[in-house]
Short mmCIF file of C-alpha atoms and ligand atoms in Angstrom, two decimals:
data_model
loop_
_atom_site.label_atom_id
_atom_site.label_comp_id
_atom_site.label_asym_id
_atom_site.label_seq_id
_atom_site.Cartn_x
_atom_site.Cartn_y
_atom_site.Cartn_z
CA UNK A 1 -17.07 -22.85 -5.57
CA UNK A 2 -15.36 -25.68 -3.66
CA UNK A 3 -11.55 -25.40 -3.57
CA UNK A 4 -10.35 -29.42 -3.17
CA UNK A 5 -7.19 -30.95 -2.15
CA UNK A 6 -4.90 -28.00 -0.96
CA UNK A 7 -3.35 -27.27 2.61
CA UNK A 8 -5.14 -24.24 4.04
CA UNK A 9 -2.91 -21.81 5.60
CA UNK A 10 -6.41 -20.10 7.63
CA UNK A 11 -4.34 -17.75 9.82
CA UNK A 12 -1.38 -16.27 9.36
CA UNK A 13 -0.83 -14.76 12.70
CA UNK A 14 -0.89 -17.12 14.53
CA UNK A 15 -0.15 -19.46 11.73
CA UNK A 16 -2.78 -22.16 11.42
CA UNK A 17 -2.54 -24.63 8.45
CA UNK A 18 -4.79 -27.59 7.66
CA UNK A 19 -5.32 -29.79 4.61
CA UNK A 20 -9.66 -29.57 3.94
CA UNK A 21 -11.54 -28.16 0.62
CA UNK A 22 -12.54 -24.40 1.06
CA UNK A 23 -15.75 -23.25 -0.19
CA UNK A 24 -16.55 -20.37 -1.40
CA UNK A 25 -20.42 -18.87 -1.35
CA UNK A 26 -21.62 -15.10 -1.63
CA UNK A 27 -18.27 -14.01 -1.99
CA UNK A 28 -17.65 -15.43 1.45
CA UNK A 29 -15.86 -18.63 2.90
CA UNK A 30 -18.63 -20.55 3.63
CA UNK A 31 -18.76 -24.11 6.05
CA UNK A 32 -20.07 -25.73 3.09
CA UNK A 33 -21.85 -25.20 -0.09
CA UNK A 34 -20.75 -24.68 -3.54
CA UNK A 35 -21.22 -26.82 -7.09
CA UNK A 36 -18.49 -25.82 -9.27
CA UNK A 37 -14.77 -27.48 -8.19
CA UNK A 38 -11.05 -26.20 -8.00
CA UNK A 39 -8.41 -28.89 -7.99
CA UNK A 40 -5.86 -27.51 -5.33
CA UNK A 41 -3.81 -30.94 -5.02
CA UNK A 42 -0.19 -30.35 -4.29
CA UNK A 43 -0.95 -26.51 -3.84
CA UNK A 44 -1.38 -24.26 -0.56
CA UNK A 45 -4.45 -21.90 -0.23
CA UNK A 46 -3.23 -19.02 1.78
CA UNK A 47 -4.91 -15.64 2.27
CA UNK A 48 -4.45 -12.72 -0.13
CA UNK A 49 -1.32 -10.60 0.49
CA UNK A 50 -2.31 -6.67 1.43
CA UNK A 51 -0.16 -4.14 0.49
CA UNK A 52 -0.35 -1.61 3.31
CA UNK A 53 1.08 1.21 1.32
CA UNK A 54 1.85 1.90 -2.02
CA UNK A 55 1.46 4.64 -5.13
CA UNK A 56 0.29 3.42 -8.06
CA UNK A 57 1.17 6.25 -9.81
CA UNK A 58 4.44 5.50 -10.01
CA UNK A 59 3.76 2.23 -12.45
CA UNK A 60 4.69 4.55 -15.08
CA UNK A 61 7.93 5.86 -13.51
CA UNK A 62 9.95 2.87 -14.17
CA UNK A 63 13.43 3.50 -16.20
CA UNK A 64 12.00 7.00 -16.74
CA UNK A 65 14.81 9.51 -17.94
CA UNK A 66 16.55 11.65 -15.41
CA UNK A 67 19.02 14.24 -16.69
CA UNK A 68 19.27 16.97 -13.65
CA UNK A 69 22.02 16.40 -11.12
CA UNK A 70 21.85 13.32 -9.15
CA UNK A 71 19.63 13.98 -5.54
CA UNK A 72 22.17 13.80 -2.61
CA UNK A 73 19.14 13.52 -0.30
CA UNK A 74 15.36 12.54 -0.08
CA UNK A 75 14.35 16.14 0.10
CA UNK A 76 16.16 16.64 -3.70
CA UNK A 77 14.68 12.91 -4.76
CA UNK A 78 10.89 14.64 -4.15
CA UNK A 79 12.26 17.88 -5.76
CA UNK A 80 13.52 16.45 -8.98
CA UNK A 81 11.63 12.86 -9.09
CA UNK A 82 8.71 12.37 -7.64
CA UNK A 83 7.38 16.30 -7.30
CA UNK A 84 8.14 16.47 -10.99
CA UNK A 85 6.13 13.34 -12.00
CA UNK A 86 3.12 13.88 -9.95
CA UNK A 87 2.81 17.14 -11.62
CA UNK A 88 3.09 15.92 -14.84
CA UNK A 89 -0.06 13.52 -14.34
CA UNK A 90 -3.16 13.54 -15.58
CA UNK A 91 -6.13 11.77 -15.44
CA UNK A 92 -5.35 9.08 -18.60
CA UNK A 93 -2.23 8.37 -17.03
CA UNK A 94 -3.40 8.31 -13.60
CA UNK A 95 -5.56 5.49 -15.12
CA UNK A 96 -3.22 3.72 -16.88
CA UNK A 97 -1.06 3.09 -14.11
CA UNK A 98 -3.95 2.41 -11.66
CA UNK A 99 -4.50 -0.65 -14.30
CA UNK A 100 -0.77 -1.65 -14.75
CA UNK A 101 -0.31 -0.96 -10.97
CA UNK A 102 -3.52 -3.36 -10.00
CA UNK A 103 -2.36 -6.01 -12.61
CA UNK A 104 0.85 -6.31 -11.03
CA UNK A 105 -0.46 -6.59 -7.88
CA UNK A 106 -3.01 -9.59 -8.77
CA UNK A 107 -1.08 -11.80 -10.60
CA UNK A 108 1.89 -11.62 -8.26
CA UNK A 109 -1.01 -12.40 -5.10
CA UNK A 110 -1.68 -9.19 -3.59
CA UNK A 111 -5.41 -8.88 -3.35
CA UNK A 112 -5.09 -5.33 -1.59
CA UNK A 113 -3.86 -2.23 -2.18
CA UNK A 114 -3.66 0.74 0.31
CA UNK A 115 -3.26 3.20 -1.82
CA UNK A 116 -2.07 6.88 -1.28
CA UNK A 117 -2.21 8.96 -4.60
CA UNK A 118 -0.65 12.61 -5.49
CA UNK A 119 -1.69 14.09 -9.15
CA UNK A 120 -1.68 18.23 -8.34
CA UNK A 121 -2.65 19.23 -11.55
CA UNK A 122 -5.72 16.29 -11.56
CA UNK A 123 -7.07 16.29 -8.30
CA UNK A 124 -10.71 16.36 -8.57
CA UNK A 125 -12.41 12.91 -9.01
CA UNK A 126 -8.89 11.00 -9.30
CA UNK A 127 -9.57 8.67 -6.66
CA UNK A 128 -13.39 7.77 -8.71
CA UNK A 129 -10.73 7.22 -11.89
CA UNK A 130 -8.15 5.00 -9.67
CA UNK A 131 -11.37 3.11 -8.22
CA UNK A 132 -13.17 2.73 -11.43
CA UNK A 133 -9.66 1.22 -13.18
CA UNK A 134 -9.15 -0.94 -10.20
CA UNK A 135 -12.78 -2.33 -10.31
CA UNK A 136 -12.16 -3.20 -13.58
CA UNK A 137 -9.34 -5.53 -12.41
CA UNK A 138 -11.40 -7.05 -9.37
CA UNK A 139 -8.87 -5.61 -7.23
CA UNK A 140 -9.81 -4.43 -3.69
CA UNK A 141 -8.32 -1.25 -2.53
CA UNK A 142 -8.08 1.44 0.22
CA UNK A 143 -7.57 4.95 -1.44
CA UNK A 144 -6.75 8.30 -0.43
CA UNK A 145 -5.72 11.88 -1.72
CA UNK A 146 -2.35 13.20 -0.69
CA UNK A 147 -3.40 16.62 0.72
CA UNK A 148 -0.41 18.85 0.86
CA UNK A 149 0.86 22.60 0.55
CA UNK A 150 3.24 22.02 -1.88
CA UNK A 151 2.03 23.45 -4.49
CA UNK A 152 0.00 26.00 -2.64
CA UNK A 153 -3.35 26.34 -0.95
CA UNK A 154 -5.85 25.89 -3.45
CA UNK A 155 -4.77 22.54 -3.98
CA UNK A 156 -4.25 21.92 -0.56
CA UNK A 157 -8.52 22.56 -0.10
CA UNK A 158 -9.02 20.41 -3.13
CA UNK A 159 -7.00 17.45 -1.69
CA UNK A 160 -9.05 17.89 1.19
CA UNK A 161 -12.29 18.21 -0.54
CA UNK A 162 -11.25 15.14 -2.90
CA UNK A 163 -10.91 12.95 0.28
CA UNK A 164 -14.27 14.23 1.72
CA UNK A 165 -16.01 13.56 -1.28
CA UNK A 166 -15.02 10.50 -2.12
CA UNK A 167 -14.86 8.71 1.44
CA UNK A 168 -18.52 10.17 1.22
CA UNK A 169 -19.67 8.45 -1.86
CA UNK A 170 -17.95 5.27 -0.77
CA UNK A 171 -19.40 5.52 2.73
CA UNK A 172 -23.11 6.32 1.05
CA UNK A 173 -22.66 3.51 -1.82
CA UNK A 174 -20.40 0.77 0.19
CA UNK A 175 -19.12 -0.55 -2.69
CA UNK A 176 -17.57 -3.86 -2.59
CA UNK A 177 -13.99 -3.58 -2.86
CA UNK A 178 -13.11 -0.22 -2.16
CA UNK A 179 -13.00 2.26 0.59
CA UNK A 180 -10.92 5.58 1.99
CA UNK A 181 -8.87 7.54 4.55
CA UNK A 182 -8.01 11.28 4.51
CA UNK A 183 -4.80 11.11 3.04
CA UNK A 184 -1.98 14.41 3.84
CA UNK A 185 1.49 14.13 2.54
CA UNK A 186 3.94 14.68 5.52
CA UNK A 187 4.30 17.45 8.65
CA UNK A 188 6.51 19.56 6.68
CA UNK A 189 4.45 20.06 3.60
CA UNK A 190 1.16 20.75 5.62
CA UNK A 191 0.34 23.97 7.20
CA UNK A 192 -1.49 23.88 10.45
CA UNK A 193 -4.41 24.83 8.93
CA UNK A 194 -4.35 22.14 6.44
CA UNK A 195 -3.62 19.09 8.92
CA UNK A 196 -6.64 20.49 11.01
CA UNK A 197 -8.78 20.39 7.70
CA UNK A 198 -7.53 16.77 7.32
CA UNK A 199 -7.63 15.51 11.16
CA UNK A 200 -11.33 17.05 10.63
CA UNK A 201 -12.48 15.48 7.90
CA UNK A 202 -11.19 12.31 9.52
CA UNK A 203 -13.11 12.62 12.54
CA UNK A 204 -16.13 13.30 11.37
CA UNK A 205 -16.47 10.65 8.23
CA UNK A 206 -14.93 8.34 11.17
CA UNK A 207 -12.02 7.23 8.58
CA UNK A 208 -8.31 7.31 9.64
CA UNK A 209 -6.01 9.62 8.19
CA UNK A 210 -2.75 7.68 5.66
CA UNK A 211 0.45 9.90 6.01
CA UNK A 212 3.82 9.71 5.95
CA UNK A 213 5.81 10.41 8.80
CA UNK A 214 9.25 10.76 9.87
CA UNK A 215 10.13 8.94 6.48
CA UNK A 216 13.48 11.37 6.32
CA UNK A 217 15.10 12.94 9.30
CA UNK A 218 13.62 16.32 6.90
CA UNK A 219 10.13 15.86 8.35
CA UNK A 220 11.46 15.46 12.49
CA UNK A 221 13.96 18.66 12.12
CA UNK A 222 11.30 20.66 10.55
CA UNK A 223 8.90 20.61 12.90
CA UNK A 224 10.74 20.39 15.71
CA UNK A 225 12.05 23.97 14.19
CA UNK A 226 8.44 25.66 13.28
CA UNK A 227 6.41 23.84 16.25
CA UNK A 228 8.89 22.57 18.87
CA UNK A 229 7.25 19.03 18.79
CA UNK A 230 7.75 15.97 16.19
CA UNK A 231 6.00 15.39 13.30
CA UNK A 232 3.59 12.44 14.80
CA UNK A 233 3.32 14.41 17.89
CA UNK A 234 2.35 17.11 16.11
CA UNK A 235 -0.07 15.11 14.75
CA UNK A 236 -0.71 13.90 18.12
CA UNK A 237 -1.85 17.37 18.64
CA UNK A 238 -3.94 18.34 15.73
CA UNK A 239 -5.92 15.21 17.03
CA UNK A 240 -4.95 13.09 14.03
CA UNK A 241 -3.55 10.21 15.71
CA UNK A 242 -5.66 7.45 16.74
CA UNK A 243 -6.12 3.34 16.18
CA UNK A 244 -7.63 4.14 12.36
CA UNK A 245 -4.24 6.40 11.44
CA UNK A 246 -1.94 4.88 8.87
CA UNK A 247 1.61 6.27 9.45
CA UNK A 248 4.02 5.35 6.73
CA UNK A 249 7.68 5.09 7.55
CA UNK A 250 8.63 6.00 10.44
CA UNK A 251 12.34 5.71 10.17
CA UNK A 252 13.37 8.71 12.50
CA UNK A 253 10.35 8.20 15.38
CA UNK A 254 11.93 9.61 18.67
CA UNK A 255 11.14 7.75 22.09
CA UNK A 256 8.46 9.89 22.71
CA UNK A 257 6.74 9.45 19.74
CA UNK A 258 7.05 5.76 19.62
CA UNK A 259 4.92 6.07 23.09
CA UNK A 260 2.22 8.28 21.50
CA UNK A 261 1.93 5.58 18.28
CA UNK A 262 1.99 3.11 20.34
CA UNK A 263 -0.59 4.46 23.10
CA UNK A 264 -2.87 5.44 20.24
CA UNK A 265 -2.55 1.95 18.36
CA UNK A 266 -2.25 3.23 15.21
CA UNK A 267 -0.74 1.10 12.29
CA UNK A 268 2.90 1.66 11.07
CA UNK A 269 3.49 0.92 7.85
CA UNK A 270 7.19 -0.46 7.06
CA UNK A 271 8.67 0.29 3.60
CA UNK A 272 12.23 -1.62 4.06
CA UNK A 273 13.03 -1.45 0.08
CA UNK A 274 11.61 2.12 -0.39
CA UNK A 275 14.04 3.43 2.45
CA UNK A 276 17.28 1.53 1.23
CA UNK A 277 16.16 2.84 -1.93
CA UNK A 278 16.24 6.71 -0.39
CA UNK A 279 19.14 6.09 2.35
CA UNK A 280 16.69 7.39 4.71
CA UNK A 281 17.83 5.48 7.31
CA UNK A 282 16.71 2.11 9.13
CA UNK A 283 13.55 2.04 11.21
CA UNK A 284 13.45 0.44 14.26
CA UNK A 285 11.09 -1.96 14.42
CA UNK A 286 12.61 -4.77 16.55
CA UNK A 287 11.96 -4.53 19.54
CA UNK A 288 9.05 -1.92 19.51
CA UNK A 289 6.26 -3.90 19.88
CA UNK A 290 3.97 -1.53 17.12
CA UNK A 291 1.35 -2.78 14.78
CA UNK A 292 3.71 -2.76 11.82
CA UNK A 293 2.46 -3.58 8.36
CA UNK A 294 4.13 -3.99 5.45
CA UNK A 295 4.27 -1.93 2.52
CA UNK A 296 6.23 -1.20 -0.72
CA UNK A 297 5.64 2.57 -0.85
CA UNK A 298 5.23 2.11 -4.94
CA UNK A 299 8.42 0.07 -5.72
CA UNK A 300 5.44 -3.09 -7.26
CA UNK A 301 3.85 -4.67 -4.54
CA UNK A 302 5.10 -7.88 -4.70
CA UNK A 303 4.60 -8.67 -1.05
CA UNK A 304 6.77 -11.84 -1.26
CA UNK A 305 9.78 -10.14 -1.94
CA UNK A 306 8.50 -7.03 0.48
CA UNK A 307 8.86 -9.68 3.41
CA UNK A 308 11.92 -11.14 2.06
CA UNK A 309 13.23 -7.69 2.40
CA UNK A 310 12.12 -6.40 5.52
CA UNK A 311 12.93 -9.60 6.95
CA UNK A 312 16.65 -9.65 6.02
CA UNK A 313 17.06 -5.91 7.03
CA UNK A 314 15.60 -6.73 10.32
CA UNK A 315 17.87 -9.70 10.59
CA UNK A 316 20.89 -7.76 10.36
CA UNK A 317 20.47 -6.19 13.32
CA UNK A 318 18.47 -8.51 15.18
CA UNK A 319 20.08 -12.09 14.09
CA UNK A 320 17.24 -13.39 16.39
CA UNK A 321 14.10 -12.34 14.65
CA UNK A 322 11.84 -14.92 13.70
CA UNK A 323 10.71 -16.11 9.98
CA UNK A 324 7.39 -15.57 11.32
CA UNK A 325 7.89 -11.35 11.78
CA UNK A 326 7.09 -11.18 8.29
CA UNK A 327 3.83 -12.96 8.56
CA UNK A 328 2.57 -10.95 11.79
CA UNK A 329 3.03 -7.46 9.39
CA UNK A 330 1.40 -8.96 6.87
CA UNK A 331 -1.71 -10.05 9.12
CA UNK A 332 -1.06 -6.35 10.56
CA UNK A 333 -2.27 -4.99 7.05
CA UNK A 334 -5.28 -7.12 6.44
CA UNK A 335 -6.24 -5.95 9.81
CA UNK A 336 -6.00 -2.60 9.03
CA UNK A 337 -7.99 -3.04 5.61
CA UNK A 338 -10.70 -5.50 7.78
CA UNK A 339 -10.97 -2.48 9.69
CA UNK A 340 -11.87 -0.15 7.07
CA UNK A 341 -14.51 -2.45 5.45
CA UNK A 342 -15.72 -3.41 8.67
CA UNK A 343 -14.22 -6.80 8.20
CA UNK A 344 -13.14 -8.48 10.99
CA UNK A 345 -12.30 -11.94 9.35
CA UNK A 346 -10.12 -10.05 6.54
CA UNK A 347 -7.16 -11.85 5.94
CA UNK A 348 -7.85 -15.13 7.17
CA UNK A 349 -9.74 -18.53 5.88
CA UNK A 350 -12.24 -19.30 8.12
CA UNK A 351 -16.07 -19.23 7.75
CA UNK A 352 -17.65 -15.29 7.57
CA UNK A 353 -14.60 -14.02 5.92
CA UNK A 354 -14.41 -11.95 2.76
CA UNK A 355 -12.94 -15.12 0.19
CA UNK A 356 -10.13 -12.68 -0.75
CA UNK A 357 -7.16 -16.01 -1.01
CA UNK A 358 -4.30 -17.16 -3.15
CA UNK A 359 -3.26 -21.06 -5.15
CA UNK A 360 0.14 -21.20 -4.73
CA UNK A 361 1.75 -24.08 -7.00
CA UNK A 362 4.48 -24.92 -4.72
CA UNK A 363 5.84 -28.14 -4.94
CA UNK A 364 7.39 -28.48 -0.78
CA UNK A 365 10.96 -29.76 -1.08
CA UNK A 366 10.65 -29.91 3.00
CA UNK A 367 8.00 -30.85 5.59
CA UNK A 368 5.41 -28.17 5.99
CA UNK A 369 3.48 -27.51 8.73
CA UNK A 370 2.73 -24.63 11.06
CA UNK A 371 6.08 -24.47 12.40
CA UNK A 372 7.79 -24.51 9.03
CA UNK A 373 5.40 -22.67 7.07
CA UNK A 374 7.14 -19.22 7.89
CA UNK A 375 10.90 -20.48 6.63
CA UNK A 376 8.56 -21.99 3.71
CA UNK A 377 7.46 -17.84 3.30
CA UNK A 378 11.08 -16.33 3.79
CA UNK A 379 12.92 -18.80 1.88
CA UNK A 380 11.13 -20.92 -0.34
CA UNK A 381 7.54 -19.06 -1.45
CA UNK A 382 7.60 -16.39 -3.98
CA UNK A 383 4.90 -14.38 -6.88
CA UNK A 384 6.30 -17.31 -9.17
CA UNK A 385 4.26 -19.70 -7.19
CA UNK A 386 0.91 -17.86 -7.65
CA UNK A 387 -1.43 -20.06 -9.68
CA UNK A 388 -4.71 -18.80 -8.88
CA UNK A 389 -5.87 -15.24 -6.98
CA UNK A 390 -9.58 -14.89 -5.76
CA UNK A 391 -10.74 -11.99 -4.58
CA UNK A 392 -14.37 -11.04 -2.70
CA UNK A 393 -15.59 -14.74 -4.10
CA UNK A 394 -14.44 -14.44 -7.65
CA UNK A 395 -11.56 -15.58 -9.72
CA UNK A 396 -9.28 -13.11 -11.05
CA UNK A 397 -5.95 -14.56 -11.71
CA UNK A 398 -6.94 -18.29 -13.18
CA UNK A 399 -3.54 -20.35 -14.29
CA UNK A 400 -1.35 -16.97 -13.62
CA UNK A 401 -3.81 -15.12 -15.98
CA UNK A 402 -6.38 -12.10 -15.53
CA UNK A 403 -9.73 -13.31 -15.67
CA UNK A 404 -11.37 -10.01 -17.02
CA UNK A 405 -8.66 -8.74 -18.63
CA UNK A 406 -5.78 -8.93 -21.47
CA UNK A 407 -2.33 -8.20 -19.28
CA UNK A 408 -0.66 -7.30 -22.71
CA UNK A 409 -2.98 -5.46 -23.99
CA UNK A 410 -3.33 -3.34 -20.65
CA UNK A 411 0.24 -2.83 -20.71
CA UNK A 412 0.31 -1.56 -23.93
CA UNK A 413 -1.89 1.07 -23.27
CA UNK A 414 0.34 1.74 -20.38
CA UNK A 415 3.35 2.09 -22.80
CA UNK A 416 1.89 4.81 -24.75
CA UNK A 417 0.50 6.36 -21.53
CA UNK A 418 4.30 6.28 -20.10
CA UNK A 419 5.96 8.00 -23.49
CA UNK A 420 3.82 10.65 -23.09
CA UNK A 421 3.71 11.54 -19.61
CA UNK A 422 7.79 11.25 -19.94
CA UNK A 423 7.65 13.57 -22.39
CA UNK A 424 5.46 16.40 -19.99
CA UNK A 425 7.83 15.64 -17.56
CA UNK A 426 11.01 16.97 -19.23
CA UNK A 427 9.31 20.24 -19.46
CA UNK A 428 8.59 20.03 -15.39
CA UNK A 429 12.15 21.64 -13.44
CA UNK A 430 12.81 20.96 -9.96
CA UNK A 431 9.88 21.77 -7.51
CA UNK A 432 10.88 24.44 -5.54
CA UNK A 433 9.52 23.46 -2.29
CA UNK A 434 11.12 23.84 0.87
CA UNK A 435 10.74 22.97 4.23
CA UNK A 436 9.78 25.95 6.17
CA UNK A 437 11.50 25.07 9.36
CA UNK A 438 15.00 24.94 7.02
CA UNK A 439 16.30 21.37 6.05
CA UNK A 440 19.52 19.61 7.18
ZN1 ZN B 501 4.88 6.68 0.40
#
């Protein structure tokens, strides 16, 4: 494959564009090669957009009904929203919105998902049903199981054992487009004993471990309260933190623990619509100097209007940020995923690397070059502009349509999927979960 006539944006951090035909061999970009020709005149050919943290299995959530009393904080929106839905999953539904989920993602240019999934009452071999649905898309993905205590210790083993034995498989099989981390909920849903079965299973399958962490002030006070230390420096502790951990959130990081993140270089990953949407608070990611990606933590993962987001809640309280900030997470994420399939090159253009890139139709009203290119992304550049996605050397969005796959149809199936899983969830109360170091 020979893509002609575009501008290549090769890098985005730093950004490097240049107008030259990209080929594609072996699922590679390749210095030359190639028979069959892409006309990219008047577009720009820019890597594929990685989501750095998202649940799919909240596709099906959208406009759901809600007739309890309205949360007043993010502890009651897990209680009565997302607690309740995860129970009511199974593993059709689980499915269906793996589909809907990874069609969204494609078509608006997102050519990876981190995933981090929850399903209590279908825990064994979910992750082989999210990977098999997302396969079916063409979708590359990192998954994990969201070990917790929650719903008591039996389930916290199987989360456990579902990470083990899927990072397993996918470590024996190396599969193309997907891999795994030990995934654990939060600090104050995980007994000791279960974060040292997860920091465990992380260390020895040589994975890192995808949590949340100080998303809600919740997580900090509690165990400060049961263990006298923050969450990520309790995590610290259990010897979970190191430069393959994932930490989503982050809102309510104390000096201290912005040290140990930062001395352990593990990846942040920002949610800026996810917390306005749970008035958790603002992270602080100015002036800290982490490896921030960016994420949507399930609201889509339209990573377009992620940056836009995260950009304009930076700007308000640091007027001086740069368009570029948005750009530099981004390139955080595909770093993170390069990582994980041993792919240094992920998330750049350049010869050796996985062909995982976006067409955008965007017809430049202004002059763009490097030094434009990021007002181009935070002002201009949006999922409407996506035109073609490729991902590991093959098309799978072609003229803003799935390649292998009938978008209506799949969310039709998603429709019926949704009506009933509603329906199982009316019959689901509050979860009755609570912090056991008390809540604020
Ligand atoms: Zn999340």
């Amino acid at each position: 494959m020979i893509l002609t006539g575009g501008t290549v944006v090769s890098s985005l951090d730093p950004v490097q564009i240049a107008r030259h035909d990209v080929h594609v061999a072996n699922g590679r970009v390749a210095a030359d090669g190639g028979a069959e020709r892409r006309d990219c005149s008047g577009c720009l050919v820019v890597p594929g957009n990685v989501c750095a943290h998202t649940h799919l299995y909240s596709a099906l959530a959208r406009g759901m009904p809600y007739d309890l009393a309205p949360p007043e904080n993010f502890l009651q929106i897990l209680q009565r929203i997302w607690w309740r839905l995860d129970r009511a999953l199974d593993e059709e539904s689980v499915r269906a919105s793996a589909l809907v989920g990874g069609m969204e993602a494609l078509l608006s240019g997102t050519t990876t998902l981190v995933d981090h999934h929850a399903s209590p009452n279908a825990i064994d071999g979910s992750l082989d049903v999210i990977e098999d649905a997302l396969r079916s898309l063409g979708i590359r993905s990192v998954l994990c199981y969201e070990t917790s205590d929650r719903d008591g210790p039996e389930r916290a083993q199987a989360g456990v054992a579902e990470n083990r034995r899927f990072i397993e498989r996918v470590l024996r099989e190396k599969p193309p487009l997907v891999r795994g981390l030990v995934g654990a909920h939060a600090s104050f849903t995980l007994s000791d004993e279960t974060l040292a079965a997860c920091a465990a299973a992380a260390s020895e399958l040589e994975v890192g471990l995808h949590v949340h962490a100080a998303e809600d002030a919740v997580d900090e006070l509690d165990s400060v309260a049961l263990h006298g230390i923050g969450a990520v420096a309790r995590l610290a502790h259990a010897g979970a933190l190191d430069g393959r951990t994932l930490l989503a959130h982050g809102v309510h990081l104390d000096d201290e623990e912005i040290g140990l993140v930062h001395a352990a270089s593990s990846t942040l990953a920002h949610n800026a619509r996810s917390n306005m949407n749970n008035a958790v608070g603002r992270a602080g990611l100015g002036a800290l100097g982490l490896r921030v990606a960016l994420g949507t933590d399930g609201i889509g993962s339209d990573m377009f209007e992620e940056s836009r987001a995260a950009f304009f809640r930076l700007r308000e309280d640091h007027s001086g940020a740069g368009a570029d900030w948005p750009l530099a997470r981004l390139s955080q994420g595909a770093r993170l995923v390069g990582a994980a399939f041993d792919e240094q090159h992920l998330g750049r253009i350049e010869t050796g690397a996985p062909a995982d890139l976006v067409v955008l139709d965007y017809a430049t009203p202004a002059p763009l070059h490097a030094g434009s290119f990021p007002g181009h992304w935070v002002f201009g550049l949006g999922s409407r502009h996506v035109r073609d996605v490729m991902v590991d050397g093959e098309w799978v969005v072609l003229d803003r349509r799935l390649t292998r796959t009938d978008a209506q149809e799949l969310a039709m199936g998603a429709r019926a999927q949704a009506e009933r899983l509603w329906m199982r969830l009316a019959d689901i109360g509050p979860h009755e979960f609570e912090p056991k170091g008390g809540r604020r």
